[in-house]
Coordinates of C-alpha atoms in Angstrom, one line a residue:
M235 CA 171.3 3.9 21.5
S236 CA 169.0 4.6 24.4
Y237 CA 167.5 2.2 26.9
V238 CA 164.3 3.1 23.8
T239 CA 166.1 1.8 21.0
D240 CA 168.2 -1.0 22.8
I241 CA 165.4 -3.9 21.8
P242 CA 164.7 -3.3 18.8
T243 CA 161.1 -3.6 17.7
A244 CA 158.5 -5.7 16.5
S245 CA 157.5 -6.7 12.9
A246 CA 154.3 -4.7 11.8
A247 CA 153.0 -8.4 12.0
E248 CA 153.6 -8.8 15.4
A249 CA 152.9 -5.9 16.6
V250 CA 149.2 -5.9 15.6
A251 CA 148.6 -9.8 17.2
H252 CA 150.2 -8.0 20.1
F253 CA 148.0 -5.4 20.1
R254 CA 145.1 -6.9 18.9
Q255 CA 145.1 -9.8 21.7
R256 CA 145.5 -6.5 24.4
L257 CA 142.2 -5.2 23.6
S258 CA 140.6 -8.3 23.1
V259 CA 140.9 -8.6 27.1
E260 CA 140.6 -5.2 28.0
T261 CA 138.8 -1.7 27.3
D262 CA 138.7 1.4 28.9
C263 CA 136.9 4.3 30.9
A264 CA 136.7 6.7 28.2
D265 CA 134.9 3.8 25.7
V266 CA 132.8 1.8 28.0
H267 CA 131.6 5.4 29.2
A268 CA 130.7 6.4 25.6
S269 CA 129.2 3.2 25.7
L270 CA 126.8 3.2 28.2
Q271 CA 125.7 6.7 26.6
Q272 CA 123.8 4.3 23.4
P273 CA 120.4 3.3 23.7
D274 CA 121.8 -0.3 23.5
V275 CA 123.8 -1.3 25.8
D276 CA 126.1 -4.7 25.1
F277 CA 128.2 -5.8 27.6
V278 CA 127.1 -6.1 31.9
L279 CA 129.5 -3.9 33.9
L280 CA 130.4 -5.2 37.1
H281 CA 132.3 -3.7 40.2
V282 CA 134.3 -6.4 41.5
V283 CA 135.2 -4.8 44.9
G284 CA 134.0 -3.5 48.3
S285 CA 131.2 -3.7 50.4
A286 CA 127.8 -3.0 49.2
E287 CA 128.0 -0.4 51.4
T288 CA 131.0 1.1 49.5
F289 CA 129.5 0.4 45.5
A290 CA 126.3 2.4 47.6
R291 CA 128.3 5.2 48.2
R292 CA 130.1 5.4 45.1
H293 CA 130.4 3.5 41.5
I294 CA 129.9 3.7 38.0
P295 CA 126.6 4.5 36.3
G296 CA 125.2 1.3 35.2
A297 CA 127.2 -1.1 37.1
L298 CA 126.1 -4.5 39.3
H299 CA 128.0 -4.9 41.8
L300 CA 129.4 -8.7 42.2
R301 CA 132.4 -9.3 44.1
H302 CA 134.8 -11.5 42.4
A303 CA 134.7 -13.7 45.4
D304 CA 131.2 -14.0 44.8
I305 CA 131.5 -15.0 40.9
S306 CA 130.0 -18.5 40.7
A307 CA 128.6 -21.0 37.9
E308 CA 125.1 -20.3 39.3
R309 CA 125.3 -16.6 39.9
M310 CA 126.4 -16.1 36.7
N311 CA 123.3 -18.2 34.8
S312 CA 120.9 -15.8 35.8
W313 CA 122.8 -13.8 31.8
P314 CA 123.0 -15.9 28.7
A315 CA 126.4 -17.5 27.9
E316 CA 127.2 -15.1 25.5
T317 CA 127.0 -11.9 27.6
L318 CA 130.3 -9.8 27.5
F319 CA 131.1 -9.0 31.2
V320 CA 133.1 -5.8 32.0
V321 CA 135.1 -5.8 35.1
Y322 CA 136.4 -3.3 36.8
C323 CA 137.8 -2.6 40.4
A324 CA 139.5 0.2 42.5
G325 CA 142.6 1.1 40.2
P326 CA 145.7 0.0 38.8
H327 CA 146.3 -0.3 42.9
C328 CA 143.7 -3.1 42.8
N329 CA 143.9 -6.6 41.3
G330 CA 140.4 -7.3 41.3
A331 CA 138.8 -6.9 37.9
D332 CA 142.1 -9.6 36.7
Q333 CA 140.5 -12.2 39.5
A334 CA 136.7 -11.4 38.8
A335 CA 138.1 -11.9 34.4
L336 CA 140.1 -14.9 34.8
K337 CA 136.8 -16.5 37.4
L338 CA 135.0 -15.5 34.1
A339 CA 137.5 -16.8 31.6
L340 CA 137.3 -20.0 33.5
L341 CA 133.7 -20.4 33.6
G342 CA 133.8 -19.8 29.5
R343 CA 132.1 -16.7 30.0
P344 CA 133.4 -13.3 27.6
V345 CA 134.8 -10.7 29.5
K346 CA 136.8 -7.8 29.1
V347 CA 138.6 -5.5 32.3
M348 CA 137.8 -2.0 32.4
I349 CA 141.2 -0.6 32.5
G350 CA 142.1 2.3 35.2
G351 CA 138.8 1.2 37.6
I352 CA 137.4 4.0 39.5
T353 CA 140.4 5.8 39.9
G354 CA 140.5 6.3 36.1
W355 CA 136.9 7.0 35.3
Q356 CA 137.4 9.9 38.4
D357 CA 140.8 11.3 36.2
E358 CA 138.2 11.1 32.8
G359 CA 135.8 13.1 35.2
F360 CA 133.1 11.0 34.3
A361 CA 130.1 10.9 36.8
F362 CA 130.0 8.2 39.4
Q363 CA 126.4 7.1 41.6
S364 CA 125.2 6.2 44.3
G365 CA 122.9 4.3 45.7
S366 CA 122.3 0.5 44.7

């Protein structure tokens, strides 16, 4: 026995349910990047941390800056109720995306976290944008 095999694996049905659940609330940098190349992007990408100046220096192309602290029912009324939001923050060391996702979910909004955030985007070698 090893640390890997000490705990038995889940059944196939349990594994399917687990991974389907995870994928229902998260996406990754590669999938977001590929989706942003399509003519009709079917989500709104939100950069949810930092100052306007930090956002202007470097952010993911197509993202809007809306800090998680500024997410409110009134602010989100700018989009139809069925709009999917993909939120990201600085990276694995930051929980801003989780905070934003929680706020959006509490408002009844569809949301996914882009795991990896800016750090993951950079690690993938994808380009950044500057300006507001």
